[in-house]
mmCIF file of C-alpha atoms in Angstrom:
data_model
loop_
_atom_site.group_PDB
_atom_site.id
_atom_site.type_symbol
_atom_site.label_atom_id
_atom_site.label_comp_id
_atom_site.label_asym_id
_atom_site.label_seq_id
_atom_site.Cartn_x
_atom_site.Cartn_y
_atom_site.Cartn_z
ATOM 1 C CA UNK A 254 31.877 -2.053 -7.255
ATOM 2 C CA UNK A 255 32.262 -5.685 -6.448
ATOM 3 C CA UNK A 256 30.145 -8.827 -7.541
ATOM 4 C CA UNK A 257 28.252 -8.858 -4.115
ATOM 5 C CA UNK A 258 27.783 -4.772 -4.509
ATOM 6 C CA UNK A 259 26.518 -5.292 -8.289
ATOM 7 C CA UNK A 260 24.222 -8.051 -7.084
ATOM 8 C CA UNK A 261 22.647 -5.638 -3.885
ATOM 9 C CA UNK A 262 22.678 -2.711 -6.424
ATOM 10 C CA UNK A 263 20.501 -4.438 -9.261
ATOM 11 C CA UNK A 264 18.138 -6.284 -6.698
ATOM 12 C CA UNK A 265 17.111 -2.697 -5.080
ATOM 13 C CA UNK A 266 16.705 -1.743 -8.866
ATOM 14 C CA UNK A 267 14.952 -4.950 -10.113
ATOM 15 C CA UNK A 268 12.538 -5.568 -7.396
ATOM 16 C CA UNK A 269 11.733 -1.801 -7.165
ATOM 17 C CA UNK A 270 10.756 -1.347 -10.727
ATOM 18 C CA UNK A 271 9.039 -5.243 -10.882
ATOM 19 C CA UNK A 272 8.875 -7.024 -7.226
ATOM 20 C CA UNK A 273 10.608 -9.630 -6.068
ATOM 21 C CA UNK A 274 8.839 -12.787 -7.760
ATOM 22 C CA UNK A 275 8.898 -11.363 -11.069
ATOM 23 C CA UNK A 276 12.893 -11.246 -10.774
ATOM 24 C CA UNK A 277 14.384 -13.831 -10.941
ATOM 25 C CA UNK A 278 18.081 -14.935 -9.735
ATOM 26 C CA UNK A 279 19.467 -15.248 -13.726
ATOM 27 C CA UNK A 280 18.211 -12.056 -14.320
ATOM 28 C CA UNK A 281 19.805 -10.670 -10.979
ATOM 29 C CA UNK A 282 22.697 -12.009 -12.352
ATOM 30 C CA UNK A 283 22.848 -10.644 -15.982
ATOM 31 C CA UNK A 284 21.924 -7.245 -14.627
ATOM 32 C CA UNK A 285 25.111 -7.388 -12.266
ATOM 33 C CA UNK A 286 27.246 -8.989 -14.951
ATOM 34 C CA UNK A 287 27.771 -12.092 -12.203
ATOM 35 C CA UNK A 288 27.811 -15.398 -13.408
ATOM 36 C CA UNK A 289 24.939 -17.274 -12.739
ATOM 37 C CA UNK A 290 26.931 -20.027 -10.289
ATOM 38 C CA UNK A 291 28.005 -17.767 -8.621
ATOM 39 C CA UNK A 292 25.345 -16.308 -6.920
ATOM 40 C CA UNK A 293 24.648 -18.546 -4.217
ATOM 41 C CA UNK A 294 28.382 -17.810 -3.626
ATOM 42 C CA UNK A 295 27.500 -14.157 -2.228
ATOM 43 C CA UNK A 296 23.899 -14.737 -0.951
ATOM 44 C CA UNK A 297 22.099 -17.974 0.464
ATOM 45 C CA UNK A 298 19.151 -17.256 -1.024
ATOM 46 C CA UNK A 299 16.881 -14.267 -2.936
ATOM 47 C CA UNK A 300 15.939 -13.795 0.358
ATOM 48 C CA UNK A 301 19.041 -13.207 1.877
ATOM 49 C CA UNK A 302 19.625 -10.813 -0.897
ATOM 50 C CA UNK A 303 16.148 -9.231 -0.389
ATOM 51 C CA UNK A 304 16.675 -8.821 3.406
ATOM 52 C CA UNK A 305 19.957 -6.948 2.651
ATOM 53 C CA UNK A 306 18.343 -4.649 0.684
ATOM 54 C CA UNK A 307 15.798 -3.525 2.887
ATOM 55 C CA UNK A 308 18.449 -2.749 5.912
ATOM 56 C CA UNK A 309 20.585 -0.959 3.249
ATOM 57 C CA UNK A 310 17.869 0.805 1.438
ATOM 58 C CA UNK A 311 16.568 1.816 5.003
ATOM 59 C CA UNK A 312 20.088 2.844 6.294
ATOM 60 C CA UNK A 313 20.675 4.973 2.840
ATOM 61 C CA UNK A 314 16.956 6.628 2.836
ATOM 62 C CA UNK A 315 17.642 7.364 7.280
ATOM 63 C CA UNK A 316 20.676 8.922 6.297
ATOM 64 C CA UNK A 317 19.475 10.842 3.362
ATOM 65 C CA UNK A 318 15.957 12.201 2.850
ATOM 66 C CA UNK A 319 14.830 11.516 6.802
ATOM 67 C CA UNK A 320 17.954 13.009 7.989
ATOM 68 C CA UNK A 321 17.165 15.923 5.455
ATOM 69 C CA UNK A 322 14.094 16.603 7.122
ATOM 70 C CA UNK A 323 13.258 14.740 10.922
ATOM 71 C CA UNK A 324 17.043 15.819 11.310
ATOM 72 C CA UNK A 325 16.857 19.584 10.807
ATOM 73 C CA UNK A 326 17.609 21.974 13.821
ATOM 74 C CA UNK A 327 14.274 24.435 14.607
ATOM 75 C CA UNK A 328 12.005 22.811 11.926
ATOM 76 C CA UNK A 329 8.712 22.352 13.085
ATOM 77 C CA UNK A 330 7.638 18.791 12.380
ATOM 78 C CA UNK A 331 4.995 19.471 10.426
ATOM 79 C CA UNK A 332 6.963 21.254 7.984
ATOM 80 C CA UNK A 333 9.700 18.300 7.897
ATOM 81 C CA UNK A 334 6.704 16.425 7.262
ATOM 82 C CA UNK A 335 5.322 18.425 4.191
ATOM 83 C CA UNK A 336 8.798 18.568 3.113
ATOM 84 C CA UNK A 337 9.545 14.498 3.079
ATOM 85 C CA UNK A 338 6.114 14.161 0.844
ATOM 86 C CA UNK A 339 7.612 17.139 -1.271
ATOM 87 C CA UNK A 340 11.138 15.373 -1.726
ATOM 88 C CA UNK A 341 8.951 12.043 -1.963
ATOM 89 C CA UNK A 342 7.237 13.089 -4.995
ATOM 90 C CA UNK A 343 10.448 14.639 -6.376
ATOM 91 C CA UNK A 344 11.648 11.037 -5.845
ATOM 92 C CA UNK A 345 9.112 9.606 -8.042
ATOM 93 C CA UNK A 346 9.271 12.102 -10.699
ATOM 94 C CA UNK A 347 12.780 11.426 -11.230
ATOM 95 C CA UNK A 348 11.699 7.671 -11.278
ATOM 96 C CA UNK A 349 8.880 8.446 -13.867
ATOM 97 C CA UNK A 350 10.589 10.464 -16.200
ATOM 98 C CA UNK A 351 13.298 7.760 -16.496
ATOM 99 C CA UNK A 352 11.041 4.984 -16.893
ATOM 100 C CA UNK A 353 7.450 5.969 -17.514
ATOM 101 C CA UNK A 354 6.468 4.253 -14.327
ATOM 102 C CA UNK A 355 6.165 4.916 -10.497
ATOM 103 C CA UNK A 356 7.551 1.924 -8.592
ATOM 104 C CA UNK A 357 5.822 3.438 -4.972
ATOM 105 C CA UNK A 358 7.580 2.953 -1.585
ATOM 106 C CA UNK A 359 10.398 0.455 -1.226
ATOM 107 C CA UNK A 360 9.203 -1.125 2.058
ATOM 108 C CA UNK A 361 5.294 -1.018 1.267
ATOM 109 C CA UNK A 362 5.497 -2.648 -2.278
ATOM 110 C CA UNK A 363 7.767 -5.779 -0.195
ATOM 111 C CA UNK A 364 5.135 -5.944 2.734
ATOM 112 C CA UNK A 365 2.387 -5.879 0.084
ATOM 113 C CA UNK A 366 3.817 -8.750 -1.913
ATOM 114 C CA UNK A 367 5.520 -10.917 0.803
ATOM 115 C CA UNK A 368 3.507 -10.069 4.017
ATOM 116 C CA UNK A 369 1.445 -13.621 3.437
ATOM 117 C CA UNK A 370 4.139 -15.549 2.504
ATOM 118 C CA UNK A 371 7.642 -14.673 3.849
ATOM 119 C CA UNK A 372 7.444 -14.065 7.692
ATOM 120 C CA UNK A 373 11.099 -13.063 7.747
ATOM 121 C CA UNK A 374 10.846 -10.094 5.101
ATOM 122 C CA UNK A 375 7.208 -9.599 6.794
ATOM 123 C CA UNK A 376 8.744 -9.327 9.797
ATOM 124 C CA UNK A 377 11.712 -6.882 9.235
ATOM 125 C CA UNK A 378 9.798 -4.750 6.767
ATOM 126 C CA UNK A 379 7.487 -4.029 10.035
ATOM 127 C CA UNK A 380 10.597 -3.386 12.093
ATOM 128 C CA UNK A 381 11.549 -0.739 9.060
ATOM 129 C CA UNK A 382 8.052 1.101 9.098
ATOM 130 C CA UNK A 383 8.064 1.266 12.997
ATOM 131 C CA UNK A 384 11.501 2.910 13.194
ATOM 132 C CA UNK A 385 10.285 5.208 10.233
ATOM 133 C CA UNK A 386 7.431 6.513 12.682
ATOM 134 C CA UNK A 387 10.054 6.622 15.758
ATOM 135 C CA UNK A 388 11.946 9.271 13.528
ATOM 136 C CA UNK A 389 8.491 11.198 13.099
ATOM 137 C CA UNK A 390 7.402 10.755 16.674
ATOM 138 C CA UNK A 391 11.194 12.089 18.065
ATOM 139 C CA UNK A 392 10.362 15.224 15.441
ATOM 140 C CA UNK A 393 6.928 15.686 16.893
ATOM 141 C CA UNK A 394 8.013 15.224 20.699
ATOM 142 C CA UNK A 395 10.842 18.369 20.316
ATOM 143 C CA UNK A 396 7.828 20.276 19.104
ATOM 144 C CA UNK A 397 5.967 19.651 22.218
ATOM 145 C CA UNK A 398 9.001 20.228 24.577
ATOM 146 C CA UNK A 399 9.601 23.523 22.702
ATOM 147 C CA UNK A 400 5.563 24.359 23.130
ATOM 148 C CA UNK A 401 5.024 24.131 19.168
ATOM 149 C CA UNK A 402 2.714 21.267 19.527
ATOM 150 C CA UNK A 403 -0.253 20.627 22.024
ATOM 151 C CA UNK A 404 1.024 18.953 25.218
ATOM 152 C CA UNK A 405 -1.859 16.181 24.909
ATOM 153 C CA UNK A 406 -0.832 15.523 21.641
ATOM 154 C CA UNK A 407 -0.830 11.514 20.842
ATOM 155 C CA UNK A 408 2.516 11.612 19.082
ATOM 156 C CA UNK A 409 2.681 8.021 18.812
ATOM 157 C CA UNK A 410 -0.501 8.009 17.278
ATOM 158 C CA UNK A 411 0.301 10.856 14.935
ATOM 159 C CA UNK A 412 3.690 9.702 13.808
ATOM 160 C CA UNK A 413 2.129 6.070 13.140
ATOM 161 C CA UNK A 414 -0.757 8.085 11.191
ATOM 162 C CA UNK A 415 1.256 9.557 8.608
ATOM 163 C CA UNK A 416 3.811 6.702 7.936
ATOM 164 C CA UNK A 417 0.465 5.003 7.406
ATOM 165 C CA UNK A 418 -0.465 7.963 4.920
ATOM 166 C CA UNK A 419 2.738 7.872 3.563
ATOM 167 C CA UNK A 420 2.216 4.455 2.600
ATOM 168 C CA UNK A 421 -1.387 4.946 1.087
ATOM 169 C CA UNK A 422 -0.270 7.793 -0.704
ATOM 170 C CA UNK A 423 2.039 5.770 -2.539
ATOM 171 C CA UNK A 424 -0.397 2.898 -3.230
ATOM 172 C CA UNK A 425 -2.201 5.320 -5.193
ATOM 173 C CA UNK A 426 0.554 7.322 -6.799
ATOM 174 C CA UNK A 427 1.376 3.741 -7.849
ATOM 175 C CA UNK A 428 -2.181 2.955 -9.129
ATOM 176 C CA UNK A 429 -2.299 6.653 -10.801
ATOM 177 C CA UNK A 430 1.134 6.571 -12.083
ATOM 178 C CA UNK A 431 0.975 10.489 -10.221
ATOM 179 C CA UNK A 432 3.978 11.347 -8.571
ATOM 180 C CA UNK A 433 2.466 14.291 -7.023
ATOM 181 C CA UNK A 434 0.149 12.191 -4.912
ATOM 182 C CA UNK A 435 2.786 12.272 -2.969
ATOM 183 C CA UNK A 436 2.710 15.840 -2.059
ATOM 184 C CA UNK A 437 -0.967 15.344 -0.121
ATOM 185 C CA UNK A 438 1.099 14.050 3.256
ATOM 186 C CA UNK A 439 1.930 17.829 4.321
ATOM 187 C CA UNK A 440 -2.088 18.611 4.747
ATOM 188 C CA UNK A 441 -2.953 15.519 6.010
ATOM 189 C CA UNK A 442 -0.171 16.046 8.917
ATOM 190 C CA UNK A 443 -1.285 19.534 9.659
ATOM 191 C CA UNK A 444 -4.712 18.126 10.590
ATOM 192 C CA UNK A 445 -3.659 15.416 12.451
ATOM 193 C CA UNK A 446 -1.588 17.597 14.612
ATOM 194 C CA UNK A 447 -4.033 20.410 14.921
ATOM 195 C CA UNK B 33 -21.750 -22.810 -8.739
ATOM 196 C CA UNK B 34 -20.400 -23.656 -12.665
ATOM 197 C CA UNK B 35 -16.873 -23.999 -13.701
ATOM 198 C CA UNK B 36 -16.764 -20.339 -14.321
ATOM 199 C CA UNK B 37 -17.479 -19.035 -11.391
ATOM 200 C CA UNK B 38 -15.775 -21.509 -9.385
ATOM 201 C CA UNK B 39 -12.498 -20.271 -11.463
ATOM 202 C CA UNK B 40 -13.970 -16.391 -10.478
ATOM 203 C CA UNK B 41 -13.991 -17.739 -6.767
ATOM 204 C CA UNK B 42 -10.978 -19.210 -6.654
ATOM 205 C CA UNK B 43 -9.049 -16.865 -8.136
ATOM 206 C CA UNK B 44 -10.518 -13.818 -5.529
ATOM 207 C CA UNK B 45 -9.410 -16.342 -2.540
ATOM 208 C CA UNK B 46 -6.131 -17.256 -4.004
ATOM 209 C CA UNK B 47 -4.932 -13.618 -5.276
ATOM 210 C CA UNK B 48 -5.941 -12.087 -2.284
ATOM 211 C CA UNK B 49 -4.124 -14.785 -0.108
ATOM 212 C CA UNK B 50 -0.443 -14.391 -2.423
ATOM 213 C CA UNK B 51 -0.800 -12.218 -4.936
ATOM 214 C CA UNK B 52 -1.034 -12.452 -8.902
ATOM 215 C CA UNK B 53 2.470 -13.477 -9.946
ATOM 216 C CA UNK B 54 2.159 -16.392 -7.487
ATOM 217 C CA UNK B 55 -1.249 -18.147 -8.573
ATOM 218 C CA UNK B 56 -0.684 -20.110 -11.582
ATOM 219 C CA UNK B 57 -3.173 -21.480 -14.264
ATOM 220 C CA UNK B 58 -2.555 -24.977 -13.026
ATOM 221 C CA UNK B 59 -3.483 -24.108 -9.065
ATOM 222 C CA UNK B 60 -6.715 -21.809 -9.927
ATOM 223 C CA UNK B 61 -7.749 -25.147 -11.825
ATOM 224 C CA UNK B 62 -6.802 -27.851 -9.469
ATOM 225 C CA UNK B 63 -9.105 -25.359 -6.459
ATOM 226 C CA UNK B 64 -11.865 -24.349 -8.777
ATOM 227 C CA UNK B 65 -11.906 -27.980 -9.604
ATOM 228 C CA UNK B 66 -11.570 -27.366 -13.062
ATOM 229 C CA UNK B 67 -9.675 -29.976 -15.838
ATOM 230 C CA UNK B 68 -6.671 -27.280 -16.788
ATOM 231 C CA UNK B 69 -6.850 -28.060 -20.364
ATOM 232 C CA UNK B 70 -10.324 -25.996 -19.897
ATOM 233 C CA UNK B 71 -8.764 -22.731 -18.697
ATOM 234 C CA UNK B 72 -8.705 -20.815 -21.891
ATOM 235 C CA UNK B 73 -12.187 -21.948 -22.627
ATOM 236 C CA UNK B 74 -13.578 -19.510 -20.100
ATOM 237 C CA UNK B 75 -10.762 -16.849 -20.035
ATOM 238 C CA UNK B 76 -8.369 -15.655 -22.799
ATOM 239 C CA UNK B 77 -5.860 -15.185 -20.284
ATOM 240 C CA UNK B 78 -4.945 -14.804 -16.595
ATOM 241 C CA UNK B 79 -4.963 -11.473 -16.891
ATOM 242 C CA UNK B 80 -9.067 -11.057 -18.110
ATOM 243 C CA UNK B 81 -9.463 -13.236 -15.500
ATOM 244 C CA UNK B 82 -7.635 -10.885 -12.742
ATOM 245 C CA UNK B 83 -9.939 -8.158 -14.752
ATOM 246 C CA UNK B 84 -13.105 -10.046 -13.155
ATOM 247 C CA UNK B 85 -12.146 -10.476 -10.163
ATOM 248 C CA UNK B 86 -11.460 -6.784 -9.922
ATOM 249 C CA UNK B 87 -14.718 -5.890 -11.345
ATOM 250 C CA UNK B 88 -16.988 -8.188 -8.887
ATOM 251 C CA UNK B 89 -14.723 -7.499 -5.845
ATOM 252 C CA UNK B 90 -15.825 -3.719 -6.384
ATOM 253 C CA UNK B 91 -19.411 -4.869 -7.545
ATOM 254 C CA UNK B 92 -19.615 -6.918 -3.945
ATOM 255 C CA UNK B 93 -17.991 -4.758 -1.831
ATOM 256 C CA UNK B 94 -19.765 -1.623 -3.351
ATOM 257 C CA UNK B 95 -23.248 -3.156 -2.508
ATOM 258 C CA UNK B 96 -22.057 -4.155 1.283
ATOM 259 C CA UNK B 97 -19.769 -2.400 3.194
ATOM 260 C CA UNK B 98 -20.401 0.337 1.293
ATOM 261 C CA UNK B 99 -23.803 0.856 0.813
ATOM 262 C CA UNK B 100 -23.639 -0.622 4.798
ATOM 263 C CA UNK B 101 -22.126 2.538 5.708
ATOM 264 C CA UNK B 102 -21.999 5.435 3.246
ATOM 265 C CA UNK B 103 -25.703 4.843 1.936
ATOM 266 C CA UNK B 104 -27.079 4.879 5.187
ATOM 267 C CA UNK B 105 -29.547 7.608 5.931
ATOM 268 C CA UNK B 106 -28.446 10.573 8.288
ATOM 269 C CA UNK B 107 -25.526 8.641 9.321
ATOM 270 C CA UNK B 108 -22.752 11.396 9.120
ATOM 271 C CA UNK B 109 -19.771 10.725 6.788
ATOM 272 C CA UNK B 110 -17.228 10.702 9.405
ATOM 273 C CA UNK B 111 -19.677 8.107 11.608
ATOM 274 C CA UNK B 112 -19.495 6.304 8.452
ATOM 275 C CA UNK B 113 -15.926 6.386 7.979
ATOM 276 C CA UNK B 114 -15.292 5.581 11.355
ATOM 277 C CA UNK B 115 -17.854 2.431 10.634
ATOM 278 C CA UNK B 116 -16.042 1.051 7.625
ATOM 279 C CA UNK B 117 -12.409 1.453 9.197
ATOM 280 C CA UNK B 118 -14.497 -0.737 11.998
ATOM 281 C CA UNK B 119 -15.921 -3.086 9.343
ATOM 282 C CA UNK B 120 -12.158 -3.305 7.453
ATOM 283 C CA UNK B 121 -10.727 -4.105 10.840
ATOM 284 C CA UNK B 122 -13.398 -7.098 11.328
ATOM 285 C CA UNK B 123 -13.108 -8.182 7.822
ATOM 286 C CA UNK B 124 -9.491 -8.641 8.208
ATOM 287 C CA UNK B 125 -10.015 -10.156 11.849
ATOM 288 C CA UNK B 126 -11.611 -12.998 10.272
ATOM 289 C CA UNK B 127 -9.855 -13.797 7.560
ATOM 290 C CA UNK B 128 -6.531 -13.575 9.951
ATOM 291 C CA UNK B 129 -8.568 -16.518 12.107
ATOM 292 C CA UNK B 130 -8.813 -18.533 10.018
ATOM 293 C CA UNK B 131 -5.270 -18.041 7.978
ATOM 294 C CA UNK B 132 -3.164 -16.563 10.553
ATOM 295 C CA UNK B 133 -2.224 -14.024 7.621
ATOM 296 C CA UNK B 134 -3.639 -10.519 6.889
ATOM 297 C CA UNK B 135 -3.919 -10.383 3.074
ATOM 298 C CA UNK B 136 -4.956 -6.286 3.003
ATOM 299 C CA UNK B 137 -6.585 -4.678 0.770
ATOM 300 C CA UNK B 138 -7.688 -6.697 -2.845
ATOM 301 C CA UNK B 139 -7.383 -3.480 -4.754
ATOM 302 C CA UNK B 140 -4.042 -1.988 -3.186
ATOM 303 C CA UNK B 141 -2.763 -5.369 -3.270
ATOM 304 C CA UNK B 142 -3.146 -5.732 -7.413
ATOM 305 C CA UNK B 143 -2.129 -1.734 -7.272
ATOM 306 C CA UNK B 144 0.739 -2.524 -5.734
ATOM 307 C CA UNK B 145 2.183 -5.618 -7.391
ATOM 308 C CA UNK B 146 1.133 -4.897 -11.161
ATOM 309 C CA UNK B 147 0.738 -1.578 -11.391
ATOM 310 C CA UNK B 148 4.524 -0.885 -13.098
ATOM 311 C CA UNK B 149 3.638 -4.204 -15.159
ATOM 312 C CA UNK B 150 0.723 -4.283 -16.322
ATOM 313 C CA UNK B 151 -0.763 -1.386 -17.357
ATOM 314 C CA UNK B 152 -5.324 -2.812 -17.839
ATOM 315 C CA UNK B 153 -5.172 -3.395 -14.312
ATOM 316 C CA UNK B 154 -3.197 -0.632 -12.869
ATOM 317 C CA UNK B 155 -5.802 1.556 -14.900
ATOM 318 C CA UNK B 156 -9.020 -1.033 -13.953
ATOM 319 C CA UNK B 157 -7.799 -0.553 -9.735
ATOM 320 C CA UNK B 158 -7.149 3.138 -10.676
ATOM 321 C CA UNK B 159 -10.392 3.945 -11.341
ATOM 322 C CA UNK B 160 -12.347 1.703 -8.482
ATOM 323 C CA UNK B 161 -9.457 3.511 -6.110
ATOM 324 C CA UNK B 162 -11.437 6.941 -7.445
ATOM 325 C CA UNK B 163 -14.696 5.517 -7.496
ATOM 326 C CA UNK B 164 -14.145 4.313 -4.182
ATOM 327 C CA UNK B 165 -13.432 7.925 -3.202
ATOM 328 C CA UNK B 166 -16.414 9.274 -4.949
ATOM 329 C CA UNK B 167 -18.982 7.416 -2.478
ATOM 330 C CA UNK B 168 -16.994 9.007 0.199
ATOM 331 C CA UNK B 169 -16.986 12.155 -1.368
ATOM 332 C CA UNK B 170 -21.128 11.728 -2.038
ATOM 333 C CA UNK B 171 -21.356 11.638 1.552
ATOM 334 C CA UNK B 172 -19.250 14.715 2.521
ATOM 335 C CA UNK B 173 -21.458 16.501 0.056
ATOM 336 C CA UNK B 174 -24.612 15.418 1.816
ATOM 337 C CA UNK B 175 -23.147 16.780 5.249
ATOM 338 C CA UNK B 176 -22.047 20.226 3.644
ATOM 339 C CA UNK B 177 -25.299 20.258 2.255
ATOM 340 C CA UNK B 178 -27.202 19.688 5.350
ATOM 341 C CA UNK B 179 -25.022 21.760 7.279
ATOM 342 C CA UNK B 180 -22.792 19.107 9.161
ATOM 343 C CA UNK B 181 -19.897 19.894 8.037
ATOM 344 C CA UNK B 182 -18.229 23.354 7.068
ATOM 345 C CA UNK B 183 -19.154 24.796 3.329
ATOM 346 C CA UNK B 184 -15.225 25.731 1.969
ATOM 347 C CA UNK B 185 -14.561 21.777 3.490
ATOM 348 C CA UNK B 186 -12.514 20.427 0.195
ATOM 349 C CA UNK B 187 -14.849 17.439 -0.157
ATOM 350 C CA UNK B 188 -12.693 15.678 -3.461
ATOM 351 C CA UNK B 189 -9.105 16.239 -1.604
ATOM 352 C CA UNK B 190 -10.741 14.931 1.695
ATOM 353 C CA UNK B 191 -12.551 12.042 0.188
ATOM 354 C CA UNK B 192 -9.731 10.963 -1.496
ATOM 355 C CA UNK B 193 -7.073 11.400 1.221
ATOM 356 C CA UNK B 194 -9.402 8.829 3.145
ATOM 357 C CA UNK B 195 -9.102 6.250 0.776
ATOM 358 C CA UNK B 196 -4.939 6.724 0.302
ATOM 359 C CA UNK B 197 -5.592 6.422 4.088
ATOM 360 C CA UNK B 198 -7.562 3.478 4.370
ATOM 361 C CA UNK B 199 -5.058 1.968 1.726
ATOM 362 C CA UNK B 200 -2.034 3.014 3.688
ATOM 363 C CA UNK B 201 -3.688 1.358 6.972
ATOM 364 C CA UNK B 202 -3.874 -1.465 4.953
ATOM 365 C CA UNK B 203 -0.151 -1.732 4.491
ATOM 366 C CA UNK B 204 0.880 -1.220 7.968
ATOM 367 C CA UNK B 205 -1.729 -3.952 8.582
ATOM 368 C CA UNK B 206 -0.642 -6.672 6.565
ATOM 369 C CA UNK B 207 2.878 -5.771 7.433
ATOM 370 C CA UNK B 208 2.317 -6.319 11.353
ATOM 371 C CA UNK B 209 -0.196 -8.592 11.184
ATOM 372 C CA UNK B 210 -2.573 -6.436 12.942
ATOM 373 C CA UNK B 211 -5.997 -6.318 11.420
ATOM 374 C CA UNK B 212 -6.902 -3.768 14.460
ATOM 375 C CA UNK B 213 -4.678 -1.012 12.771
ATOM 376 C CA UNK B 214 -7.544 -0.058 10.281
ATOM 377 C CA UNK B 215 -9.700 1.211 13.324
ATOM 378 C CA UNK B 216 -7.293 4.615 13.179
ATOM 379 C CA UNK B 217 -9.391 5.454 9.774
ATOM 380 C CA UNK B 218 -12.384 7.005 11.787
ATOM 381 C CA UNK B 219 -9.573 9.693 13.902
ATOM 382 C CA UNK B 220 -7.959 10.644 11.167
ATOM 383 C CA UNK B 221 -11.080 11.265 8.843
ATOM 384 C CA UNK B 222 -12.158 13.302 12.073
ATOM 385 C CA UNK B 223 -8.895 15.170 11.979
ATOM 386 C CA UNK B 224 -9.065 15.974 8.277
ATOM 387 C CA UNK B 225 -12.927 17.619 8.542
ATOM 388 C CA UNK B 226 -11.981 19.662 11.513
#
């Protein structure tokens, strides 16, 4: 791995496990075994750095645990649903037995923290959650072509209902330091599409 | 007001407006219009001061929206959830007037950021995230009770995936700017007594 790689790789790390205000660019630095002058080298700012690590950690978790799921021929939604909060909670398990802690949702914990006060991570971590409910909706909408779901179903609504869940879930696995929170999203969905 | 609370009030605005990490000693002085030197003299640290703010915020918002919805006699629960999502919705409306920010939700918000750091507040939000889902649950009881709502409902999984819901609202929210978002609470808690 490169300098720039090292520096992406210990920012998703970092700011997952502490935020992005309590890490700071020497620490970045020592984590990625880059010398401190030279980070403004690879990245114009901690922003720039931040911003790259939301399109790659969004790229990485489309092409892995939604693909997994939204992706899979002849699953019913619902179960891809109750599956994601499954693999979710696996997620943070891993995460807690390694560390003791449970570091929540990569996207909510930056829109939580930066939403008031960085309009360009605001804005893109929006952008991230809306194209995480398009992959739910496109799930839901095959389910209503094939007759699985009600016809006057409000996908849109639904699909916006449990990112939303999703999110809140992980606010309080967070607070709980409860992985298996996580595993609550299945139910929820099945009501909302029933 | 004395010093005290003016450091109380100051710090509820401030943290709520950009978070812990961001709000220094010096700034909660120079608003509370306090001589910084005196800090220490009223709280042993940032942190017991956080602590307070926590406790009140709960203390407040227990005795007003709260009580303004779920204490309210024959009002059903989900007519009450459906009143607080409303309530949320305005509460964020107005602050987003006059800031042109939605800050979310005071508890998630100190969930979120410290909850992997420090470990008196993630415990201190943890529990006013379940008691918080206790005065929900108090009212789902009453409607069992009286016949309202279905006896094998699960009252404690329902209750509290209305909170993670009205948390995860909150999120999506502050991310798009969109105070109106927390008006989906009362469909969804409608969905999950079905």
């Amino acid at each position: 791995m490169d300098a720039r790689e090292r520096l992406l790789d210990a920012a998703g790390s970092l700011m997952h496990e502490r935020g992005y205000e309590a890490v700071g660019v020497a620490e970045l630095c020592a984590r990625a075994g880059v010398k401190k002058g030279s980070f403004y080298h690879f990245f114009p700012s901690k922003q720039a750095l931040a911003l790259e690590v939301i399109d790659r950690t969004w790229s990485t978790t489309r092409a892995t645990v939604f693909a997994d799921t939204f992706d899979v021929d002849d699953l019913p939604a619902v179960d891809a649903i109750e599956l994601y909060g499954q693999r979710l909670a696996e997620r943070l398990r891993t995460g807690a037995d390694a560390t003791g802690q449970v570091n929540g949702c990569r996207f909510g914990n930056f829109a939580v923290e930066l939403s008031t006060r960085d309009e360009v991570i605001r804005a893109r971590v929006a952008e991230v959650l809306g194209e995480m409910a398009a992959v739910v909706g496109d799930s839901l909408h095959r389910d209503v072509e094939a007759g699985r779901l009600r016809r006057d179903l409000d996908v849109d609504a639904v699909a916006a209902a449990v990112i939303a869940h999703m999110e809140g879930l992980m606010v309080v696995a967070k607070a709980n330091r409860d992985p298996d929170v996580l595993a609550g999203l299945g139910a929820t969905a099945r009501c909302l599409v029933a």
